[in-house]
PDB file of C-alpha atoms and ligand atoms in Angstrom:
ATOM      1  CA  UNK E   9     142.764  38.445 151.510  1.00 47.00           C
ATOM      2  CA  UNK E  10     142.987  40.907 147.966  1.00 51.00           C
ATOM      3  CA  UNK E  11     142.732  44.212 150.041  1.00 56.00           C
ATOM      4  CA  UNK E  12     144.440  45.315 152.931  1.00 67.00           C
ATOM      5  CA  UNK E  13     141.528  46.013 155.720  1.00 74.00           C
ATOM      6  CA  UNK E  14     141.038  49.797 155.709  1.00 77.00           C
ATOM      7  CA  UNK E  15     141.720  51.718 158.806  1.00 85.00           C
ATOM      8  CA  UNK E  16     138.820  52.487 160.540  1.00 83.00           C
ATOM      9  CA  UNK E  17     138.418  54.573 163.463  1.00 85.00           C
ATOM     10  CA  UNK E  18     135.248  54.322 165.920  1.00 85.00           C
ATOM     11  CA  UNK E  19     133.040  57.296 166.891  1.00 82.00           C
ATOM     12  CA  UNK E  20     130.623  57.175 169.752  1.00 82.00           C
ATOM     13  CA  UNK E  21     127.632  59.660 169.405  1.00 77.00           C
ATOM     14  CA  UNK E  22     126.524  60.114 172.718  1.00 78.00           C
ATOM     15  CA  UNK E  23     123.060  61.519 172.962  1.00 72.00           C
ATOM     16  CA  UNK E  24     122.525  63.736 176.106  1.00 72.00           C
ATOM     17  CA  UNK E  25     118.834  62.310 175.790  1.00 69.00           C
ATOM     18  CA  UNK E  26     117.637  58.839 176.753  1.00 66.00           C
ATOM     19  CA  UNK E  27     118.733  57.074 173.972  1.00 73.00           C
ATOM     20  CA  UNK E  28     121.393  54.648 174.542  1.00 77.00           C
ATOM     21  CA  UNK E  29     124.783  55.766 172.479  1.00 80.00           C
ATOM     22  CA  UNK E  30     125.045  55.165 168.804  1.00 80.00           C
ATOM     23  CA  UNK E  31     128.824  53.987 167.747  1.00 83.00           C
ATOM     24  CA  UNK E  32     130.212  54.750 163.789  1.00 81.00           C
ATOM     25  CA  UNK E  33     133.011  53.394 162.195  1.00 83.00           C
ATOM     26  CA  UNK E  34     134.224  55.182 159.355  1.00 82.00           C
ATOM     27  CA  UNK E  35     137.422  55.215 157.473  1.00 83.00           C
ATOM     28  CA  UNK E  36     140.821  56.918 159.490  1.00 85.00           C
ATOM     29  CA  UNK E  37     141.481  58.512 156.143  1.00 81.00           C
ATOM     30  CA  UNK E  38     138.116  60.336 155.601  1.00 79.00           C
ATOM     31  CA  UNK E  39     138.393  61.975 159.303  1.00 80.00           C
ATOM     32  CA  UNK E  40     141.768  62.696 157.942  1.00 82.00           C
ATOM     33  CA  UNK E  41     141.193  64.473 154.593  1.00 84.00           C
ATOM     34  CA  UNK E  42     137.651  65.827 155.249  1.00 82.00           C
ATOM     35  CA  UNK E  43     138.436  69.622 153.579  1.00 84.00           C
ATOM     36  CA  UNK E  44     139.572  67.745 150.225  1.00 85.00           C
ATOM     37  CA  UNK E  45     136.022  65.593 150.017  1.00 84.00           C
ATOM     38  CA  UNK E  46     134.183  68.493 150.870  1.00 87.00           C
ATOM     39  CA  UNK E  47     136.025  70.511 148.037  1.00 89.00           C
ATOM     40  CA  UNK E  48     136.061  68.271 145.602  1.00 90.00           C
ATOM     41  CA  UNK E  49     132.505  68.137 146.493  1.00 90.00           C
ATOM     42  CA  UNK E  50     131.357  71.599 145.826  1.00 92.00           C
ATOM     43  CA  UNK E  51     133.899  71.720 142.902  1.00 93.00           C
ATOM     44  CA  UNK E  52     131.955  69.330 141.030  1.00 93.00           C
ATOM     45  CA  UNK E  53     128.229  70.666 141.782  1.00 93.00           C
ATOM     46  CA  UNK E  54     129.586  74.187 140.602  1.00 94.00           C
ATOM     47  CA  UNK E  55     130.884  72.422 137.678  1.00 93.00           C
ATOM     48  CA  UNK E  56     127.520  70.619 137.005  1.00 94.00           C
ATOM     49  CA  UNK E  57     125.696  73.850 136.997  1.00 93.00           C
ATOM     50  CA  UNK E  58     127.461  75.847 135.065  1.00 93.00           C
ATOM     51  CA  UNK E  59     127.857  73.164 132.188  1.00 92.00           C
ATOM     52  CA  UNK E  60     123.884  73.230 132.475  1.00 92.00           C
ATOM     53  CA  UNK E  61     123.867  76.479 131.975  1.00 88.00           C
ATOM     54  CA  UNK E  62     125.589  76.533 129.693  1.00 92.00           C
ATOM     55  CA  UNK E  63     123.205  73.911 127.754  1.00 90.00           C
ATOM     56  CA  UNK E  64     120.714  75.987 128.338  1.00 90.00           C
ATOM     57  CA  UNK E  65     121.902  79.188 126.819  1.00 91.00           C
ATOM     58  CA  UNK E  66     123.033  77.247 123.760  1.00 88.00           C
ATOM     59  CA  UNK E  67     120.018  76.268 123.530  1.00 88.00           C
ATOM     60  CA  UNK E  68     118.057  79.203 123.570  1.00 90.00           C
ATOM     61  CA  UNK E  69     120.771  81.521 121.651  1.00 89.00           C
ATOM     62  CA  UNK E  70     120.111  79.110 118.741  1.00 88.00           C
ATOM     63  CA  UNK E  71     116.483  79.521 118.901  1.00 88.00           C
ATOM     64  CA  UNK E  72     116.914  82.501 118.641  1.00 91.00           C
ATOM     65  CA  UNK E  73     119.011  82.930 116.188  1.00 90.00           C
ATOM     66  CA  UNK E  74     117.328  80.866 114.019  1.00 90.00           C
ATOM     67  CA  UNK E  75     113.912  83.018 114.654  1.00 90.00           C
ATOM     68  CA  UNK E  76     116.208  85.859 113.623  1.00 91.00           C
ATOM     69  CA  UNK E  77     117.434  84.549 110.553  1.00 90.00           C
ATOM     70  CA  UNK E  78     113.961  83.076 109.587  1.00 88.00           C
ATOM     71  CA  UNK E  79     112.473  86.991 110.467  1.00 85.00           C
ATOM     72  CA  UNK E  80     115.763  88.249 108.149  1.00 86.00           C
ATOM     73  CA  UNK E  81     114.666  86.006 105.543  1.00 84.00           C
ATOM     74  CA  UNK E  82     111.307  87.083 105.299  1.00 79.00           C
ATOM     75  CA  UNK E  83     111.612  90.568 105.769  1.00 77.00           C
ATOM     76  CA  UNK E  84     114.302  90.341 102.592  1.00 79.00           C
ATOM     77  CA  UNK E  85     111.391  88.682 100.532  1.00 77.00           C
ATOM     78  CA  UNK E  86     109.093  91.663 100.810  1.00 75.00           C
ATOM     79  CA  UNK E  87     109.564  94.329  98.766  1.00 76.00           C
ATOM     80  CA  UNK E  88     108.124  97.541 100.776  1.00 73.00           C
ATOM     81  CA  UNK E  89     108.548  99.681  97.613  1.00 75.00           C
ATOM     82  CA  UNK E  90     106.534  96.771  95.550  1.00 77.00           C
ATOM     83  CA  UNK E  91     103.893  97.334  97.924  1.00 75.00           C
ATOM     84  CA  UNK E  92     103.715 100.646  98.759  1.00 73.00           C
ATOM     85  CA  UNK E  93     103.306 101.000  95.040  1.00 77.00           C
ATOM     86  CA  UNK E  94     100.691  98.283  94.477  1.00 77.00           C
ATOM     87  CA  UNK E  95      98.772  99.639  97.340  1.00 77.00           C
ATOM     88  CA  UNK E  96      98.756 103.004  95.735  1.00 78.00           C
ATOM     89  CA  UNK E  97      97.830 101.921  92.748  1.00 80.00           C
ATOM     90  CA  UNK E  98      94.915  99.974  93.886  1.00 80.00           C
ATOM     91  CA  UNK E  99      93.971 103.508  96.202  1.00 78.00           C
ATOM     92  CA  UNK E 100      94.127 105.178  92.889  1.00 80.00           C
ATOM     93  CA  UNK E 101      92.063 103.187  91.294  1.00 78.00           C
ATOM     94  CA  UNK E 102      89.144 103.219  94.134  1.00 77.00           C
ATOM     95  CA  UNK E 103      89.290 106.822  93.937  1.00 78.00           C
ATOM     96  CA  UNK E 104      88.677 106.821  90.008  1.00 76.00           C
ATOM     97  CA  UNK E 105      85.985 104.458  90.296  1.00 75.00           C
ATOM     98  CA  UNK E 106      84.807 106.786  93.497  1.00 73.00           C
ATOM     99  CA  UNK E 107      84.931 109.583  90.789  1.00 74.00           C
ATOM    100  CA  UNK E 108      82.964 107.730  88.271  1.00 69.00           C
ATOM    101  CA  UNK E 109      80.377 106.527  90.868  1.00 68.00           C
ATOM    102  CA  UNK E 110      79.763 110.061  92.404  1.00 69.00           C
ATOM    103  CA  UNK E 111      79.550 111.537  88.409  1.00 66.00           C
ATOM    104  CA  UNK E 112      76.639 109.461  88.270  1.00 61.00           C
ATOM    105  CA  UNK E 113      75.066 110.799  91.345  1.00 60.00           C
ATOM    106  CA  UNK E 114      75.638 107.710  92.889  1.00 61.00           C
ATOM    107  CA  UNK E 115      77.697 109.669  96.501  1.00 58.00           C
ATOM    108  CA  UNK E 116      76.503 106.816  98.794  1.00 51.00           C
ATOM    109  CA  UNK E 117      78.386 104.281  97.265  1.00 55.00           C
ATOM    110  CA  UNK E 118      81.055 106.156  98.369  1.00 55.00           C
ATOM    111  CA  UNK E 119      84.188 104.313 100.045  1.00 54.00           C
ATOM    112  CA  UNK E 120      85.070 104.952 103.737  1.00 54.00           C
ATOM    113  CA  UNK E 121      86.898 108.552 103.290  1.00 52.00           C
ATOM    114  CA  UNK E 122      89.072 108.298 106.237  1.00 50.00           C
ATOM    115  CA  UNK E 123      91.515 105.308 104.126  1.00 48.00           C
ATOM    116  CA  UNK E 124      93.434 105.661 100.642  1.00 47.00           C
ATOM    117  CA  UNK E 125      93.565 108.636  98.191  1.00 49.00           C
ATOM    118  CA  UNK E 126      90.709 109.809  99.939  1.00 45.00           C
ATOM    119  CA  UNK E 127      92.087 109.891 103.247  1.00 48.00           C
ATOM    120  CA  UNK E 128      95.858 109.342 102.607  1.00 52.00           C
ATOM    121  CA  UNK E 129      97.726 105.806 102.744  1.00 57.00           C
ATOM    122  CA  UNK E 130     101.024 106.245 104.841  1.00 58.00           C
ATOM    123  CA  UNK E 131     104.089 107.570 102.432  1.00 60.00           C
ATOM    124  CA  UNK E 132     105.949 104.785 104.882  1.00 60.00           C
ATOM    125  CA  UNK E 133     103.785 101.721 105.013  1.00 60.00           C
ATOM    126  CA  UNK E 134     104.456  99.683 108.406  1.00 67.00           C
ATOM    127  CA  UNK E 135     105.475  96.231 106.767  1.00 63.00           C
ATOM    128  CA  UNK E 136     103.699  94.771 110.329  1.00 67.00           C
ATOM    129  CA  UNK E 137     100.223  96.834 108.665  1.00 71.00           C
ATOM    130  CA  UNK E 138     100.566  95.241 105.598  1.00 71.00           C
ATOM    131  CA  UNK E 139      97.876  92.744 106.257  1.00 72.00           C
ATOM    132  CA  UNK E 140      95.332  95.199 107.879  1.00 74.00           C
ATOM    133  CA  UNK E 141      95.819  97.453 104.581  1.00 74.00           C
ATOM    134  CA  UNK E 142      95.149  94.334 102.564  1.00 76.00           C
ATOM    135  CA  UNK E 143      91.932  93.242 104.136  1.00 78.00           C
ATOM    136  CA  UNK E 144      91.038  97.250 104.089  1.00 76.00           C
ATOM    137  CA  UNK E 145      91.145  96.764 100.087  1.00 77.00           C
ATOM    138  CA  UNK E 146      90.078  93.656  99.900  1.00 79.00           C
ATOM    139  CA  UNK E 147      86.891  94.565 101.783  1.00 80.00           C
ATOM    140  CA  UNK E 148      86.224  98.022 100.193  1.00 76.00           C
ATOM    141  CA  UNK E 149      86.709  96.446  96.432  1.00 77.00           C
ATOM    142  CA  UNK E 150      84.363  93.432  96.900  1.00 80.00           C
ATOM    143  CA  UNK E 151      81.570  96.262  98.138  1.00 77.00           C
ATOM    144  CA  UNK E 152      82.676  98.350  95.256  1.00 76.00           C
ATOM    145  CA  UNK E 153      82.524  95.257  92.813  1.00 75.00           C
ATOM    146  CA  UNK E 154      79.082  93.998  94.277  1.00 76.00           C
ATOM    147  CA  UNK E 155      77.589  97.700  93.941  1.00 75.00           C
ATOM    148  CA  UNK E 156      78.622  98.015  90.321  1.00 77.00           C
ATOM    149  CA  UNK E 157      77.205  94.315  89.236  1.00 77.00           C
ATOM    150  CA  UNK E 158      73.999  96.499  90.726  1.00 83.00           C
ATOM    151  CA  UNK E 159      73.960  99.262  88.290  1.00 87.00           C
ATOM    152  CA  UNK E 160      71.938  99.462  85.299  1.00 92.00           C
ATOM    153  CA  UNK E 161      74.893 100.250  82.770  1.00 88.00           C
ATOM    154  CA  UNK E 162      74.576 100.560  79.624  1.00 90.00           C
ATOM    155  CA  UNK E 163      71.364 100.326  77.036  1.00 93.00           C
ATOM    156  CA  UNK E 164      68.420  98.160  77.116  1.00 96.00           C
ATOM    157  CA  UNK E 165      67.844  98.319  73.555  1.00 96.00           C
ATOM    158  CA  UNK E 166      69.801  99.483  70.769  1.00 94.00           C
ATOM    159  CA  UNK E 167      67.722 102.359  69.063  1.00 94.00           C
ATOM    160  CA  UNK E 168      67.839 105.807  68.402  1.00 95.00           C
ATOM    161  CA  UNK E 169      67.083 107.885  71.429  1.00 95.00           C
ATOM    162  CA  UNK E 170      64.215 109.908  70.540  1.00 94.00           C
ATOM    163  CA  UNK E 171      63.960 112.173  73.584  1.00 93.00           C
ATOM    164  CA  UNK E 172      65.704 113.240  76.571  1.00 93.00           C
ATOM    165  CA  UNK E 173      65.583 113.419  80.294  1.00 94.00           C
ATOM    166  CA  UNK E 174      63.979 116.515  81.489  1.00 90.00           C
ATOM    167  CA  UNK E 175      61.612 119.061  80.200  1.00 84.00           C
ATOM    168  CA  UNK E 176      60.438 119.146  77.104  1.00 76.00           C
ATOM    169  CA  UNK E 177      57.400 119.709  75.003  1.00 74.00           C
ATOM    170  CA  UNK E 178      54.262 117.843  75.105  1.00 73.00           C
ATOM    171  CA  UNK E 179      54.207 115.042  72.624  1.00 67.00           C
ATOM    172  CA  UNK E 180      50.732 115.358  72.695  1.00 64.00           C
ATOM    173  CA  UNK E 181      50.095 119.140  72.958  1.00 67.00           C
ATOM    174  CA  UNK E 182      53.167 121.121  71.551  1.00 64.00           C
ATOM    175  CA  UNK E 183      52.804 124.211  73.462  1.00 67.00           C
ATOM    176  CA  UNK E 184      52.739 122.721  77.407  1.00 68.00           C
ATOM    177  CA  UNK E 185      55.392 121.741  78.330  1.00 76.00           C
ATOM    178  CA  UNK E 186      56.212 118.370  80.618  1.00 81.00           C
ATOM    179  CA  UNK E 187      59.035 117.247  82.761  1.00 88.00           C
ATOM    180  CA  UNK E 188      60.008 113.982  81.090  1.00 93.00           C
ATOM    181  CA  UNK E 189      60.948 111.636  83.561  1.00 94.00           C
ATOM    182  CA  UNK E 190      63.388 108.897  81.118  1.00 96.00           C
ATOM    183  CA  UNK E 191      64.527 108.273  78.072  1.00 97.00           C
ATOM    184  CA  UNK E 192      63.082 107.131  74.944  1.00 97.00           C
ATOM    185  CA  UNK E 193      64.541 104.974  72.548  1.00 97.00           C
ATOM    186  CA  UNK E 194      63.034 104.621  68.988  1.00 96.00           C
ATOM    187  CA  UNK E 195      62.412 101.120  67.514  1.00 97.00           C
ATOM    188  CA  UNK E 196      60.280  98.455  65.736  1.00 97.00           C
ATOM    189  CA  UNK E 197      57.375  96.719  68.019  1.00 97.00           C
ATOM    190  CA  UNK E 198      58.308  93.160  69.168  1.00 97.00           C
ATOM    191  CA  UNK E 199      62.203  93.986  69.368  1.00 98.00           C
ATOM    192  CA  UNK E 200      63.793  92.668  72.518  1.00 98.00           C
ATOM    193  CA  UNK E 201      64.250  94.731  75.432  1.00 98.00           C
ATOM    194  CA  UNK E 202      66.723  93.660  77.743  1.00 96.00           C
ATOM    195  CA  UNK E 203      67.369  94.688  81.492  1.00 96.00           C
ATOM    196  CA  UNK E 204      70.745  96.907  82.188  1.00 94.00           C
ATOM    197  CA  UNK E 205      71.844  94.828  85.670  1.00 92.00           C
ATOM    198  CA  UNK E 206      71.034  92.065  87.647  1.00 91.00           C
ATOM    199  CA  UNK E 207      67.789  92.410  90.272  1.00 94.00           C
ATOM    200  CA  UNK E 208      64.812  91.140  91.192  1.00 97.00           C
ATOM    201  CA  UNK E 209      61.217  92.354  89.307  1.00 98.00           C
ATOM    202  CA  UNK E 210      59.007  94.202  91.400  1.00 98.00           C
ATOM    203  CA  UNK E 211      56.721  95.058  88.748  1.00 98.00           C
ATOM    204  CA  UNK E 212      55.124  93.779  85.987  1.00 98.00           C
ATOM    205  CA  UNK E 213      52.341  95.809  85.025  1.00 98.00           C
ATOM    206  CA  UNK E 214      49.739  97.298  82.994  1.00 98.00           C
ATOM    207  CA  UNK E 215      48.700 101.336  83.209  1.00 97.00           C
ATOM    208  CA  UNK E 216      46.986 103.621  81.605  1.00 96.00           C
ATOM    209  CA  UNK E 217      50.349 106.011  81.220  1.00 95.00           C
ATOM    210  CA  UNK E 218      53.231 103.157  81.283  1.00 97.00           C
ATOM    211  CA  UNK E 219      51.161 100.722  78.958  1.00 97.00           C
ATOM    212  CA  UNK E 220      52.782  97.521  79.740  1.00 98.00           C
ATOM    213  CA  UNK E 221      56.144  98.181  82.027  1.00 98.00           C
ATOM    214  CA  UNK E 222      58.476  96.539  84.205  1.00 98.00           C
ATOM    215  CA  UNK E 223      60.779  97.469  86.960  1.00 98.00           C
ATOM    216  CA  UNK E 224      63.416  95.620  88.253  1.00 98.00           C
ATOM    217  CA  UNK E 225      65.284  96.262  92.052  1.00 97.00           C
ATOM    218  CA  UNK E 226      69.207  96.291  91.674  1.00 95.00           C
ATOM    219  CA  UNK E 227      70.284  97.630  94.744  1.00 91.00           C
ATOM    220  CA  UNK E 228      68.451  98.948  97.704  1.00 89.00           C
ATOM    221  CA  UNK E 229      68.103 102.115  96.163  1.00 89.00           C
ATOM    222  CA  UNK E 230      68.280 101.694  92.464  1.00 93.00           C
ATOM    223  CA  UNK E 231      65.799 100.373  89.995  1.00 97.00           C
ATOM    224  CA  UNK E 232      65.154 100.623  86.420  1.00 98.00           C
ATOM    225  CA  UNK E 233      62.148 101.008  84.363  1.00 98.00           C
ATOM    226  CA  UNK E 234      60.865  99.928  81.192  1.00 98.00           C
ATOM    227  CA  UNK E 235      57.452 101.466  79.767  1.00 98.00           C
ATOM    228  CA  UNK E 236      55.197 100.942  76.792  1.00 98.00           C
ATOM    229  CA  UNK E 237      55.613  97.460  75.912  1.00 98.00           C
ATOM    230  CA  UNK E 238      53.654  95.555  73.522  1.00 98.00           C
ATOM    231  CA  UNK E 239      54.348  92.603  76.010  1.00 98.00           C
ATOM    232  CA  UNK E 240      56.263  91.467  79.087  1.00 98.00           C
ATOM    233  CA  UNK E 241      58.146  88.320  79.768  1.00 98.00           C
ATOM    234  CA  UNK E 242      59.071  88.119  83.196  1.00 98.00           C
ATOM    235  CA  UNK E 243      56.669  88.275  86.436  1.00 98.00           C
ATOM    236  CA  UNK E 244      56.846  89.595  89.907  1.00 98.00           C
ATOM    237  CA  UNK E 245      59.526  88.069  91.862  1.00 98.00           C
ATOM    238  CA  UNK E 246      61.829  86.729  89.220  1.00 98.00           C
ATOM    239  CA  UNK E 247      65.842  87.246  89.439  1.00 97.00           C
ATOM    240  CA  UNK E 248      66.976  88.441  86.126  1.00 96.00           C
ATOM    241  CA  UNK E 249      70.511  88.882  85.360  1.00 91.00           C
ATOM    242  CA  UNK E 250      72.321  91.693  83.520  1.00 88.00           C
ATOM    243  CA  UNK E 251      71.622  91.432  79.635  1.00 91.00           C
ATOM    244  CA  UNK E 252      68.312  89.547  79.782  1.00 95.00           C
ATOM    245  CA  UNK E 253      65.181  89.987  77.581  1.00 97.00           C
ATOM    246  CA  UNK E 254      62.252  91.579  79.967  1.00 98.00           C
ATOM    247  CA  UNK E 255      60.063  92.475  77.542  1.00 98.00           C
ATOM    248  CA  UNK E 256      59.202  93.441  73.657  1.00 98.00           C
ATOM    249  CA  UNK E 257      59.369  96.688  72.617  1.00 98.00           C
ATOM    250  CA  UNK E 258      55.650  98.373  72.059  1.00 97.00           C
ATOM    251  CA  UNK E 259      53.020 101.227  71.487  1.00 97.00           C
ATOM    252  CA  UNK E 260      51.262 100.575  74.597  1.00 97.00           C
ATOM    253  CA  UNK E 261      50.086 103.240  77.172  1.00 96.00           C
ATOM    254  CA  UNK E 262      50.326 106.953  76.656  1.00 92.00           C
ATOM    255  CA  UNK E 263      52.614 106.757  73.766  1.00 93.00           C
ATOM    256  CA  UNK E 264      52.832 108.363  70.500  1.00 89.00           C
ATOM    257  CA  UNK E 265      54.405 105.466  68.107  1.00 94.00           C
ATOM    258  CA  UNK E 266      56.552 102.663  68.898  1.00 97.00           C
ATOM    259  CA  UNK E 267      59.468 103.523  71.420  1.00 97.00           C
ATOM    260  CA  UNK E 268      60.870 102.307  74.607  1.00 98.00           C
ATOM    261  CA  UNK E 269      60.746 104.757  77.720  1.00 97.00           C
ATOM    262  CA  UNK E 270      63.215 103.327  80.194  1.00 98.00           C
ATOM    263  CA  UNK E 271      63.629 105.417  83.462  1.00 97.00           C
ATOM    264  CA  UNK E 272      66.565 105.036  86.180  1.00 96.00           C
ATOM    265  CA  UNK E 273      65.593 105.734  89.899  1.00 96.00           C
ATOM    266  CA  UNK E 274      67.711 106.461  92.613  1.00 93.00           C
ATOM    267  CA  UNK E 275      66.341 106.667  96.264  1.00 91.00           C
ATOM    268  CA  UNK E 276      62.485 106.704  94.392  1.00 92.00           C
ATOM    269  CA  UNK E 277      64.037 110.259  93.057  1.00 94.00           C
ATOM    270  CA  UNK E 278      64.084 109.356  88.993  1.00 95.00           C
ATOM    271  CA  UNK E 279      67.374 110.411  87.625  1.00 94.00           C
ATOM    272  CA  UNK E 280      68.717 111.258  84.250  1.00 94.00           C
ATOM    273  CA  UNK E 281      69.593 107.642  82.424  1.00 95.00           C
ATOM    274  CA  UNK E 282      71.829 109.116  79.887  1.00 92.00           C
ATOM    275  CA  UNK E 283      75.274 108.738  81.962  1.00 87.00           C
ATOM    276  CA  UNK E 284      74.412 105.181  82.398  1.00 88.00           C
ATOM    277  CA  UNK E 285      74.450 104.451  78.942  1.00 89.00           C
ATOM    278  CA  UNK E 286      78.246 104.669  78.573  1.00 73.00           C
ATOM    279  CA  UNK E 287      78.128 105.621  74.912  1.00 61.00           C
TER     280      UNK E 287
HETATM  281 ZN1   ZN I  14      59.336 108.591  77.494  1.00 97.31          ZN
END
């Protein structure tokens, strides 16, 4: 035999019940050094758990450092003073073009007055609000950019103007006088006359006053209007984009020579043309 047979020593568990005795034999040395097992035991579970906790902090400390670096990082990248300024400038700019739009009468195109110049962007801009200020711009420029591809800048034909906005004295009969409702522009029949924005032509007509005359829809509340022509090229219902011909200039209708009478009308109110004409 290799090994020496182990000491053993028997133990008889005697059940008070009705089962019959069970006997155990387990090594002399175990009954012996019992405390020492038992330590050792417990010695290595505590060791067990702490080296998994251990695991598991280094685990999560370096997550979490490496969030914190990766916020460090990004935060170094932006430049609050850059933006601050950029967002300032583009506040400034709304409010000049808020300026320009309200010169023109033109108040309900007016951007939201509780953000930017108008309402104050923060002296200290959150860098967690940067986004929320972005879209705020983004949205308010693309309404400010789709209003002014609406309005009927500029001329629609390049003439002398002949007579105002507002009263004046009847071409017809000198001494009454007559509120006149657009502006006339002198020029040579069959010259091109060209709308001042993109729309949609509402009219295309023949009166007694107007002669031959168009209107064209540019927003919901603005149209333009183009009188006395000797003839008309577009029909009810056409898009026509900013610059195209509408019409040729003419003698038609209550007029007095050959001119152009082109009218701007805001909210069915006409208004005075000559600040669109950006002279
Ligand atoms: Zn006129």
């Amino acid at each position: 035999m290799l090994f020496k047979e182990i000491d053993k020593t028997t133990i008889i568990l005697a059940n008070c019940g009705k089962s019959r005795p069970r006997v155990r034999r387990v090594p002399t040395f175990l009954l012996r050094t019992w405390q020492r097992w038992v330590g050792l035991f417990f010695f290595v579970l505590v060791a067990l758990i702490a080296t998994l906790c251990l695991i598991v902090y280094q685990n999560t400390s370096r997550d979490y450092q490496a969030r914190l670096d990766r916020a460090n990082y990004i935060r170094s990248k932006i430049d609050v003073e850059q933006i601050q300024s950029s967002f300032m400038a583009i506040d400034s700019g709304l409010y000049q073009l808020n300026s320009f739009l309200n010169e023109r009468g033109l108040s309900h195109f007016q951007i939201d007055e509780n953000m930017g110049n108008l309402g104050g962007i923060p002296e200290d801009i959150d860098v967690t609000e940067v986004a929320s200020v972005g879209v705020f711009f983004e949205k308010e420029l693309t309404s400010l950019l789709s209003d002014l591809k609406s309005l009927p800048l500029g001329k629609p034909y390049d003439g002398d103007i002949t007579s105002k906005f507002g009263w004046r004295r009847n071409p017809f009969n000198r001494r009454i006088g007559e509120n006149h409702a657009g502006i006339d522009f002198k020029g040579a029949i069959g010259d091109t006359i060209c709308t001042t924005a993109s729309g949609l032509v509402t009219e295309s007509n023949y009166n007694s006053g107007y002669g031959n005359f168009v209107v064209v829809q540019h927003s919901d509340t603005l149209q333009t209007l183009y009188a006395h022509l000797s003839r008309r090229l577009v029909k009810v219902g056409d898009k026509v984009d900013t610059g195209q011909p509408i019409g040729l200039l003419g003698n038609t209708g209550r007029s007095k020579g050959a001119h152009l009478h082109y009218e701007v009308i805001h909210n069915c109110r006409k208004i005075n043309p000559e600040p669109f004409l950006l002279q």
